[in-house]
CSV table of C-alpha atoms in Angstrom, one decimal:
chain,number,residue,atom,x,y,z
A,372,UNK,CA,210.8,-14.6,55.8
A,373,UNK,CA,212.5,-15.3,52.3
A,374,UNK,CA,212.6,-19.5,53.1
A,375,UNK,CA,209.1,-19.4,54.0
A,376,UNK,CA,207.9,-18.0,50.8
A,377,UNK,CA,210.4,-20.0,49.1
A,378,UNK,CA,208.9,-23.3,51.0
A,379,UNK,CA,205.6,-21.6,50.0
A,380,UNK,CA,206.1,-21.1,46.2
A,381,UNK,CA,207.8,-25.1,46.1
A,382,UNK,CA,204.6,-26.5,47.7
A,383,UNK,CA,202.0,-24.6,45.3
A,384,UNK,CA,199.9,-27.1,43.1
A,385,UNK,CA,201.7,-24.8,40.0
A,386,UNK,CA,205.1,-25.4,40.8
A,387,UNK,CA,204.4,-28.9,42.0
A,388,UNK,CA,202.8,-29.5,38.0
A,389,UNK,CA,205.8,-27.7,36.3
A,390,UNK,CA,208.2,-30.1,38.3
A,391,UNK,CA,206.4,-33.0,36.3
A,392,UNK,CA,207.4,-31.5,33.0
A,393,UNK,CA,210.3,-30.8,34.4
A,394,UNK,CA,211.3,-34.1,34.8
A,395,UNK,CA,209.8,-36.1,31.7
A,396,UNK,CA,212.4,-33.1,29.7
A,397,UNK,CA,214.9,-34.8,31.6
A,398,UNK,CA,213.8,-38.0,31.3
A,399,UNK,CA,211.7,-38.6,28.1
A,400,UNK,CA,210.6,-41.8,28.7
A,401,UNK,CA,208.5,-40.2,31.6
A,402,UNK,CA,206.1,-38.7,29.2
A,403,UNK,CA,204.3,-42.3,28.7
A,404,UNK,CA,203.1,-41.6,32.4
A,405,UNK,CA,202.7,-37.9,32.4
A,406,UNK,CA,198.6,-38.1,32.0
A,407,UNK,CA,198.3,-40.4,34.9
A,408,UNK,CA,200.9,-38.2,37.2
A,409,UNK,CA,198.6,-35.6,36.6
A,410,UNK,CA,195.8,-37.0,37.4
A,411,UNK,CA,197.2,-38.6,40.9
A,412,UNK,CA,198.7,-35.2,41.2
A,413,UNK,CA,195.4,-33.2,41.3
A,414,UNK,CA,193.7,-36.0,42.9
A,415,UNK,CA,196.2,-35.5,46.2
A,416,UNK,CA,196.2,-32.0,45.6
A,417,UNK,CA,192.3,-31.6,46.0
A,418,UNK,CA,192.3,-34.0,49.0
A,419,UNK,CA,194.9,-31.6,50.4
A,420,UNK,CA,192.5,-29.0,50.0
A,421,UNK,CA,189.4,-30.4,51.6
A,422,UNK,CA,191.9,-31.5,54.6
A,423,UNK,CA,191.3,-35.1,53.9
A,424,UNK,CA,195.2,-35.1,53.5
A,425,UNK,CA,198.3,-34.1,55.1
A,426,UNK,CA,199.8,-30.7,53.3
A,427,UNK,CA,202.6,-31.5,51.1
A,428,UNK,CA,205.3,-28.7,52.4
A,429,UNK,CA,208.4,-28.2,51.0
A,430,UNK,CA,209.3,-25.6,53.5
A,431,UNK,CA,213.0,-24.9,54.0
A,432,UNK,CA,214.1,-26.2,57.7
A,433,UNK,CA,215.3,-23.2,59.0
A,434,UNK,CA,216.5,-22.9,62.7
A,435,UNK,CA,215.2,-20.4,65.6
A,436,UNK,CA,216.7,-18.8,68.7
A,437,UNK,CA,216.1,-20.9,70.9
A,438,UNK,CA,216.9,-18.4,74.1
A,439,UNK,CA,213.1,-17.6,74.5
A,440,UNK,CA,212.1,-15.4,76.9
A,441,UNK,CA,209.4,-15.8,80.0
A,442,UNK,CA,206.7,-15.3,77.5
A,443,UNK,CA,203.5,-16.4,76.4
A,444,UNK,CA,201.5,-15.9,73.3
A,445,UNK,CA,197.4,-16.9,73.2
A,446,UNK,CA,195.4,-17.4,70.3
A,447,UNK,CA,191.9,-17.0,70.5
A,448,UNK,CA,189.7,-17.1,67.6
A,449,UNK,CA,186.1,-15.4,67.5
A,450,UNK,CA,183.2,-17.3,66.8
A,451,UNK,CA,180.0,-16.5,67.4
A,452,UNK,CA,180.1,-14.8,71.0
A,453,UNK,CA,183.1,-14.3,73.6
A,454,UNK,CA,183.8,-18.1,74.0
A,455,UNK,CA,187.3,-18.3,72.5
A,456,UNK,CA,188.4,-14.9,73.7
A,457,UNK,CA,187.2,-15.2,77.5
A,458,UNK,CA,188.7,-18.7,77.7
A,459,UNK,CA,192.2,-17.4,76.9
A,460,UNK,CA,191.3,-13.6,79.4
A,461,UNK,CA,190.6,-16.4,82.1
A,462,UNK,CA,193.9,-18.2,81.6
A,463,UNK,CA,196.2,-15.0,81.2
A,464,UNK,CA,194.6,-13.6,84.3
A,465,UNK,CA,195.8,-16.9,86.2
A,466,UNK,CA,199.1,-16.8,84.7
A,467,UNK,CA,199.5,-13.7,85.7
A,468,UNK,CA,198.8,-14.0,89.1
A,469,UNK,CA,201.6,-17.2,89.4
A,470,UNK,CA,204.0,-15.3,87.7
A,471,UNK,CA,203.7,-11.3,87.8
A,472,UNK,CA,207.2,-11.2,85.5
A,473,UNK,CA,205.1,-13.3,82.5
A,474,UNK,CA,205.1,-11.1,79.6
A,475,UNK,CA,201.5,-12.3,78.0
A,476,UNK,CA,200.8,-11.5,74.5
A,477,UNK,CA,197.3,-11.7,72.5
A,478,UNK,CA,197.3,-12.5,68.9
A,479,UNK,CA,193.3,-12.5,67.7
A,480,UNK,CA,190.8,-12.0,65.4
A,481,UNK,CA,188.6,-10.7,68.2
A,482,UNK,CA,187.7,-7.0,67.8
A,483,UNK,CA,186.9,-5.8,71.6
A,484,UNK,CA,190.6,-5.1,72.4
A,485,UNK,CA,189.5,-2.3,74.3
A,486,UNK,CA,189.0,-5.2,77.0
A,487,UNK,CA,192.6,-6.3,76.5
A,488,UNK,CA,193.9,-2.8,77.0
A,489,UNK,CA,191.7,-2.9,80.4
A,490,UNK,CA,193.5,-5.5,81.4
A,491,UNK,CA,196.9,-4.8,81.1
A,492,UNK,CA,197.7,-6.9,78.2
A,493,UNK,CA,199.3,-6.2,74.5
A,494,UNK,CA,197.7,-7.5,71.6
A,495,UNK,CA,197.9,-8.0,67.6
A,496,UNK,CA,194.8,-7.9,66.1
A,497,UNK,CA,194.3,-9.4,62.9
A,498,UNK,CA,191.1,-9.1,61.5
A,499,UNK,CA,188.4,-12.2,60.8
A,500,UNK,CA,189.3,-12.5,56.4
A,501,UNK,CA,185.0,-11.7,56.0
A,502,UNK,CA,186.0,-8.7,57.1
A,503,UNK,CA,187.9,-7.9,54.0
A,504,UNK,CA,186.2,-7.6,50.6
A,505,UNK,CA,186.5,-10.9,48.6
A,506,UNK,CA,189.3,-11.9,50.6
A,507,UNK,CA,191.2,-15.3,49.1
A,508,UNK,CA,191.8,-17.8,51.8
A,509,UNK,CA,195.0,-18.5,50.6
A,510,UNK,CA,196.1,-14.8,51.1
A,511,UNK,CA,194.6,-14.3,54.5
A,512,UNK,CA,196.2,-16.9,55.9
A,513,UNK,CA,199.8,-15.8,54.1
A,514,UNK,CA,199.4,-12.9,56.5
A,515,UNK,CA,197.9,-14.6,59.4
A,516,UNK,CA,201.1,-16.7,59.0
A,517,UNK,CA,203.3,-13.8,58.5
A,518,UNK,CA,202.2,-11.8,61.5
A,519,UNK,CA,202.2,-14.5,63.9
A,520,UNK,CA,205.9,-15.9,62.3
A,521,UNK,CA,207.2,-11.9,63.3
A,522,UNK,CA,205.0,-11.9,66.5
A,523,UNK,CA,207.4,-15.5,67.8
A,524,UNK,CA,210.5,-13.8,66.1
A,525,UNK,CA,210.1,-10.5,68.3
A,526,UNK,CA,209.0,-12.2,71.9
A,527,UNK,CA,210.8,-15.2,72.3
A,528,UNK,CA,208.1,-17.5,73.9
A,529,UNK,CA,207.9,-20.4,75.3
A,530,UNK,CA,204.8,-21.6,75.2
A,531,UNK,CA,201.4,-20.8,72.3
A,532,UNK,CA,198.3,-21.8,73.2
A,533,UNK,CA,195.4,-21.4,70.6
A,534,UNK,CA,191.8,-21.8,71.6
A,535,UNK,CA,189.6,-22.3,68.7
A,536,UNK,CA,187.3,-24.8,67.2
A,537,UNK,CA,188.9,-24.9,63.5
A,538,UNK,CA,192.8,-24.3,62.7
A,539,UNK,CA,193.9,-21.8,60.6
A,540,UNK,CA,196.4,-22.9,57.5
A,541,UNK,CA,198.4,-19.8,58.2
A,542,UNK,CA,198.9,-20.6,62.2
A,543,UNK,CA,199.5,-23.9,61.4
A,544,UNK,CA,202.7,-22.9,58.9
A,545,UNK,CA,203.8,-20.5,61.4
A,546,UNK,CA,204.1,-23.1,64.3
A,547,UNK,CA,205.1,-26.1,62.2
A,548,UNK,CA,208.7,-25.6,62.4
A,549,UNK,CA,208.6,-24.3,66.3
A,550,UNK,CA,209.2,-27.6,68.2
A,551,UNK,CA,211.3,-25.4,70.3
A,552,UNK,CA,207.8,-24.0,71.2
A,553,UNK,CA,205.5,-26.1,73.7
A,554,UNK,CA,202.4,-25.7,71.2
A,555,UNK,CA,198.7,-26.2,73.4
A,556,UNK,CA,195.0,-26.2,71.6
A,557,UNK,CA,192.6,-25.1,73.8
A,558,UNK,CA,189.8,-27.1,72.7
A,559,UNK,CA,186.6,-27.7,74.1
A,560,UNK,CA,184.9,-30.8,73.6
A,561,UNK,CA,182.1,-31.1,71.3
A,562,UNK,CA,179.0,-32.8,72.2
A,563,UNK,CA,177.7,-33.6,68.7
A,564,UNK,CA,179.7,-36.2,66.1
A,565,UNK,CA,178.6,-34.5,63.4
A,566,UNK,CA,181.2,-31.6,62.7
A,567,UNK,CA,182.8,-29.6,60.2
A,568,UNK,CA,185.9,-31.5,59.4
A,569,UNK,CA,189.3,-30.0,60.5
A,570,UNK,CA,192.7,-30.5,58.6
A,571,UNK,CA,193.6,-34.2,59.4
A,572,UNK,CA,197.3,-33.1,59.5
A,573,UNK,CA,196.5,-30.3,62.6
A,574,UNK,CA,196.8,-32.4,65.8
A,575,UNK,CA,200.4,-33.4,64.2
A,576,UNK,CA,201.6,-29.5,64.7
A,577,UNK,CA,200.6,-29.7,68.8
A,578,UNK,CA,202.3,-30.9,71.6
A,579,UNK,CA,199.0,-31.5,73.7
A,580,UNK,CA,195.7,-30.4,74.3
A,581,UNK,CA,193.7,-29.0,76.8
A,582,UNK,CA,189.9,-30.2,77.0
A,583,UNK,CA,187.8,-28.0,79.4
A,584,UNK,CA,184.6,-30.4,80.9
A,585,UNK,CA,181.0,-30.2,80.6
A,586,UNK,CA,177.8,-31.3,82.0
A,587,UNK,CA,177.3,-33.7,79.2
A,588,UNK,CA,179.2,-36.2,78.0
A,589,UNK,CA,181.6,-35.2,75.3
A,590,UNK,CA,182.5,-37.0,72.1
A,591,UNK,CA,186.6,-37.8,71.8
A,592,UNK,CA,187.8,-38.2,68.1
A,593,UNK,CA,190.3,-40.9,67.1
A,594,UNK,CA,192.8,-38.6,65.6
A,595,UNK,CA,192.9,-36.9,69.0
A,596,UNK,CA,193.8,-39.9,70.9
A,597,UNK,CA,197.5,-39.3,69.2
A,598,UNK,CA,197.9,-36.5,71.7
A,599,UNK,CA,198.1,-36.5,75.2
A,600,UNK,CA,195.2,-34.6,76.8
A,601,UNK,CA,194.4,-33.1,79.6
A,602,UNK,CA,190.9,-32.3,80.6
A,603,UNK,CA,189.7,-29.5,83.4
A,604,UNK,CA,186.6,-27.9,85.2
A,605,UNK,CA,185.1,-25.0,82.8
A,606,UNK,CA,187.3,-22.2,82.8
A,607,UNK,CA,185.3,-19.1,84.3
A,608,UNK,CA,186.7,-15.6,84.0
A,609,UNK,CA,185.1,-14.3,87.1
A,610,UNK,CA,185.8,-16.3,90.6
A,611,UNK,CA,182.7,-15.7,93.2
A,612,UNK,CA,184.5,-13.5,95.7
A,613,UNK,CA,185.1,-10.9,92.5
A,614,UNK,CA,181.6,-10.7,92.0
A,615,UNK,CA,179.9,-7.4,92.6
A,616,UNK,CA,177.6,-6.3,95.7
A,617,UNK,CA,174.0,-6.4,94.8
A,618,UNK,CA,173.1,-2.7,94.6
A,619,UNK,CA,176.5,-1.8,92.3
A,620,UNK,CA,174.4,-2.5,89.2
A,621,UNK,CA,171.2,-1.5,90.5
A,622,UNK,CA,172.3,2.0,91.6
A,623,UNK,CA,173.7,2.3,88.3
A,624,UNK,CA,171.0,1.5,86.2
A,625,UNK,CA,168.4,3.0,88.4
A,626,UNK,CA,166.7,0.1,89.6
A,627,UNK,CA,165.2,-0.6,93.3
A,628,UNK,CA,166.8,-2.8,95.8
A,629,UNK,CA,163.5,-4.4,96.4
A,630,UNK,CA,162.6,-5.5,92.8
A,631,UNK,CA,162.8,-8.8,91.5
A,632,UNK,CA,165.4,-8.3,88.5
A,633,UNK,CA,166.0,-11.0,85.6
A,634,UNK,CA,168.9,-10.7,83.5
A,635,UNK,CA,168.5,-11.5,79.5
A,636,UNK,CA,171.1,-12.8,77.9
A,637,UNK,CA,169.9,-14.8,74.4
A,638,UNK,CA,173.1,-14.5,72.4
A,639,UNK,CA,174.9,-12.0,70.1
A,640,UNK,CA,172.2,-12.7,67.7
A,641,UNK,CA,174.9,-14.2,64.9
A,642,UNK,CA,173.2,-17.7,64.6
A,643,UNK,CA,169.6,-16.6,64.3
A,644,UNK,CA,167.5,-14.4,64.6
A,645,UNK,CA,166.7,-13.5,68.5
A,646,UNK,CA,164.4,-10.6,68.3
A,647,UNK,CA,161.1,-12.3,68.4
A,648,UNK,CA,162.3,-14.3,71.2
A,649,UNK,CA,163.8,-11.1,73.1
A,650,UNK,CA,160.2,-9.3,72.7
A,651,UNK,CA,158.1,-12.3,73.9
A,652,UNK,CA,160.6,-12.6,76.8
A,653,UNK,CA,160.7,-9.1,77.5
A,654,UNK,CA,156.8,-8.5,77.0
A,655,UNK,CA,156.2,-11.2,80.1
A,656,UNK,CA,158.8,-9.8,82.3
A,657,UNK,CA,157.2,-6.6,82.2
A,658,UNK,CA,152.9,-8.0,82.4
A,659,UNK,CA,155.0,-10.2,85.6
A,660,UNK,CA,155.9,-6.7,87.2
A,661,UNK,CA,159.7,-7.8,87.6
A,662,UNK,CA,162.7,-5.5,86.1
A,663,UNK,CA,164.3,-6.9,83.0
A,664,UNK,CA,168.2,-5.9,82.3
A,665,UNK,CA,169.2,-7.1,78.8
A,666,UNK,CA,172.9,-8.4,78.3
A,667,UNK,CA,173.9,-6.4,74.8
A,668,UNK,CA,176.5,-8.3,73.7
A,669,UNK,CA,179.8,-6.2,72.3
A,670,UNK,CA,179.8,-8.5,69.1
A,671,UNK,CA,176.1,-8.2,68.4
A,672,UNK,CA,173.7,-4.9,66.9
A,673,UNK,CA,172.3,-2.9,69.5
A,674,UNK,CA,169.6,-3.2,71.1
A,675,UNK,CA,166.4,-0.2,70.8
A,676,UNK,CA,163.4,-0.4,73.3
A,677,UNK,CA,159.8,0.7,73.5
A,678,UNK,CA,160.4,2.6,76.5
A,679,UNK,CA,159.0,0.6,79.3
A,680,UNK,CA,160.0,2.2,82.6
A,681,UNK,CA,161.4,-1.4,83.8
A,682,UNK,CA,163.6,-2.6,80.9
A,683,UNK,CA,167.3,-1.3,81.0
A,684,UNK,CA,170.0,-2.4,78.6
A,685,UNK,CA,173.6,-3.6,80.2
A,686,UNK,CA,176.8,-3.8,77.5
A,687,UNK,CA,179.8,-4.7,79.7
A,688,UNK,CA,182.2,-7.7,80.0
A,689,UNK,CA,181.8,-9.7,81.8
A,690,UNK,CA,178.1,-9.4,82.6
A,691,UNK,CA,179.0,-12.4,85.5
A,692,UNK,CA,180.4,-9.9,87.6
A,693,UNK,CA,177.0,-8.8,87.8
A,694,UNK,CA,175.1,-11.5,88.8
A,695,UNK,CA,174.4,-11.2,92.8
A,696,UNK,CA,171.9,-8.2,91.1
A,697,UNK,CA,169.7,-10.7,89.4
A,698,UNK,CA,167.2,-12.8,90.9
A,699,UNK,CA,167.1,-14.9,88.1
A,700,UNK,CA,168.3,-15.2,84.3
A,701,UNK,CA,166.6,-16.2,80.8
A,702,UNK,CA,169.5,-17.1,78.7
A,703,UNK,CA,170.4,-19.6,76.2
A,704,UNK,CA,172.2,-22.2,76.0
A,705,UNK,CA,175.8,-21.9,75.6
A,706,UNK,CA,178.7,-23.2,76.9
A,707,UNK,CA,180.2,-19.7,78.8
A,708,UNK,CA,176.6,-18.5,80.1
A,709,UNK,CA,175.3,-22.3,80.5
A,710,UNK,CA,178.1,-22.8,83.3
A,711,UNK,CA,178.6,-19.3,84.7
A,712,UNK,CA,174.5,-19.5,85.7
A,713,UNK,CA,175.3,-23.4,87.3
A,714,UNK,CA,178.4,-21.9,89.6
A,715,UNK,CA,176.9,-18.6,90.3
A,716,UNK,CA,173.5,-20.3,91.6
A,717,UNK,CA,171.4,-17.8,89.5
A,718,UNK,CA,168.2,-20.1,88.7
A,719,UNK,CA,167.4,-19.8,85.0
A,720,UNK,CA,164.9,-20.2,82.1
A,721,UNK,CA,167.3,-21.6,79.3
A,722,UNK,CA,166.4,-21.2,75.6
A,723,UNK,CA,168.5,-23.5,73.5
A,724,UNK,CA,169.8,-22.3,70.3
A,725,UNK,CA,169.5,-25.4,68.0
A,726,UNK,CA,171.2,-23.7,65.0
A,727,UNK,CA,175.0,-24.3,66.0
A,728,UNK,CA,177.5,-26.4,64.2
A,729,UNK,CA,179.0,-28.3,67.0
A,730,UNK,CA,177.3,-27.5,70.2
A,731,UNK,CA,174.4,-29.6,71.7
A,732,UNK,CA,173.0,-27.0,73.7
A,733,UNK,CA,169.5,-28.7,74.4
A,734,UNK,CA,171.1,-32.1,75.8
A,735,UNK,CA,173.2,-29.7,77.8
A,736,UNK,CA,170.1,-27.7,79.4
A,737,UNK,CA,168.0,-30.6,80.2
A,738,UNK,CA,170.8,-31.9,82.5
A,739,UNK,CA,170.8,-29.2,83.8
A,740,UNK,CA,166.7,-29.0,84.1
A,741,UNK,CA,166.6,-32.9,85.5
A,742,UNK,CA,168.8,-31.5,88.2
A,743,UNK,CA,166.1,-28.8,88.9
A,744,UNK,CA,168.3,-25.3,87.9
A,745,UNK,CA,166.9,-24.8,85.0
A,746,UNK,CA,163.6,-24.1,83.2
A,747,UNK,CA,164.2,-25.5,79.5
A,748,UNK,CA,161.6,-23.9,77.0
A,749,UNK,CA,162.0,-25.1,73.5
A,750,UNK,CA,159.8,-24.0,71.6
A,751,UNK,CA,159.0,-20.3,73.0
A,752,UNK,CA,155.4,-18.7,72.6
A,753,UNK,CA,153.8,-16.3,75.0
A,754,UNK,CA,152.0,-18.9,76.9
A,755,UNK,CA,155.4,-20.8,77.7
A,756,UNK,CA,157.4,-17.7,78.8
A,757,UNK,CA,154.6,-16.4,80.8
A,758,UNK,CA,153.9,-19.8,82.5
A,759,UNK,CA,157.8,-19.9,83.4
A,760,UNK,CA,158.4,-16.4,84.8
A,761,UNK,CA,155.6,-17.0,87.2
A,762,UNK,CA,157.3,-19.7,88.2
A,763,UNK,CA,160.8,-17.6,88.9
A,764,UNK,CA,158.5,-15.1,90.1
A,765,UNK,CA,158.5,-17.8,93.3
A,766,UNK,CA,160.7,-16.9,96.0
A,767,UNK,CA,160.7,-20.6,97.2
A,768,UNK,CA,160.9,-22.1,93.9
A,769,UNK,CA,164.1,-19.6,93.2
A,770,UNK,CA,165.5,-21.3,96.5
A,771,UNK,CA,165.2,-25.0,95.8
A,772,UNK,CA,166.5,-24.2,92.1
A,773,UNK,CA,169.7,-22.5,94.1
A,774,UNK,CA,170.3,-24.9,96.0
């Protein structure tokens, strides 16, 4: 702990500028230079800071114990919906079933720990810094760093895998030194090449990376082509035999066996704003005479009907598990709920959200639609939603889209 925030104190911009006057007191003849050391100095110390430049790090080398345990810890951030976190649920599930004597350990910003505790499986919970009130950066990830540092100090393990979209400074400090470690990023490709930036030094603090597919192409960086890469299927929580029988939900939620029932799922509402789209959907679900069950996401507000007899409201994880109840689905289009509607066979009306950073979730859904298993709608107005429910509203048309 004490040579990390010694290693953290010699790499601040403060003590890095007090070493220059250091050294022109020692050596006078410096001070001729001193303006222009400066100025390169704040020049590389802003370039550090927009991560279009390694991290000067003047941490102290400092050696571990290298007698880890049978242990695993996974990182998954939150973003804007369950992405991350049911990535890393999916993986820790598997591992458990290879090896029962695993010990598997969550470290997250994600709040719904309660699922974690379902499961079986510890976790440290730190929360997302716009949690906190005027949180710096620079202190949110000294405690980030901290917690994680203690977390490899207490379990020994062997391997970290972090699944997130941007690295944290903090994470990246605490696994810097841990070459001991085998260090995986979870990252799934993005289809746009416009993105926010990452640190260019993060790849350097990985030993590989693990690239989960998709049905469009996806866009490989340069600086990732350092790192060897493997790529996968999409990793799916739920596996078809562990879905539940039809009537399980329906009995529940009071809803007949013989009714055709759609499932809306539009997002957790973070991106935009999904209420006008929820009550146009949910208004021509209920003038089609079908059931509607709305997905309530755990990260989002809560949802609060008009009290038509055929609406009902589901707030579980993961809603997949569900899925033989539906006939078919209106959701949008993610990666998670994109690819559990393709290998589930639930036909769909997709809504793509256009307002994320790095997901193309149109290009996405029109595959999808040119293979004829979707129903894209774009631009959604009353006329649009109605004209497509009718359409689901087709037994045959459900089959062909199934098959």
């Amino acid at each position: 702990k004490y040579k990390r925030e010694l290693g953290r104190l010699k790499s601040s911009p403060s003590f890095r500028l007090s070493e220059l006057f250091s050294q022109v007191a020692h050596k006078p003849w410096k001070l001729l230079w001193l303006p222009f050391s400066i100025c390169f100095l704040l020049i590389k110390i802003i370039r550090e800071k927009i991560g279009q430049k390694p991290r000067f790090s003047a941490f102290e080398d400092y050696s571990e114990d290298k007698n880890h345990r049978n242990c695993v810890v996974l990182f998954p951030t939150n973003g804007v919906g369950f992405g991350h976190f049911t990535r890393m649920l999916a993986v820790a599930r598997k591992l458990r079933l290879l090896d029962p004597d695993l010990e598997i350990v969550f470290f997250t910003t994600m709040p719904t720990l309660q699922i974690l505790k379902e499961e079986g499986f510890p976790a440290y919970h730190l929360p997302n810094r716009k949690k906190f009130n005027k949180m710096e950066p620079s202190t949110w990830n000294a405690i980030s760093e901290e917690m994680l540092a203690n977390v490899f100090t207490i379990h020994k393990p062997k391997v970290f895998v972090f699944d997130g979209s941007y690295p944290y400074r903090g994470m990246l400090n605490a696994i810097k030194r841990r070459g001991d470690i085998t260090r995986i990023w979870m990252r799934r490709p993005t289809a746009k090449k416009k993105l926010s930036s990452i640190p260019v030094d993060s790849l350097d603090h990985f030993d590989l990376i693990f690239k989960p597919e998709d049905s469009i192409e996806s866009v490989i960086h340069e600086s990732e082509k350092s790192l060897p890469f493997h790529r996968c299927n999409p990793i799916l929580l739920i596996e078809k035999e562990e879905m539940l029988d039809k009537m399980v939900l329906r009995n529940r939620l009071g809803i007949p066996g013989d009714a055709i029932v759609a499932y809306v799922q539009l997002g957790a509402g973070r991106i935009n704003d999904i209420q006008s789209d929820i009550s146009i959907t949910l208004d021509a679900i209920h003038k089609s005479g079908a059931w509607a069950v709305i997905g309530e996401s755990m990260l989002g507000q809560r949802i609060f009907l008009d009290g038509k007899n055929n609406i009902r409201i589901l707030r579980d994880f993961p809603n997949s598990k569900y899925f033989n109840s539906f006939d078919f689905a209106i959701i949008a289009g993610g990666y998670n709920s994109y690819h559990e509607a393709i290998s589930f066979s639930l036909p769909s009306i997709c809504i793509p959200n256009v307002q994320t950073g790095m997901d193309d979730q149109i290009e996405r859904a029109r595959f999808a639609e040119e293979k004829g298993c979707m129903i894209v709608i774009e631009d959604v107005s009353k006329a649009n939603m109605k004209r497509s429910i009718a359409q689901l509203m087709d037994e045959n048309i459900r089959t062909k889209m199934k098959e």
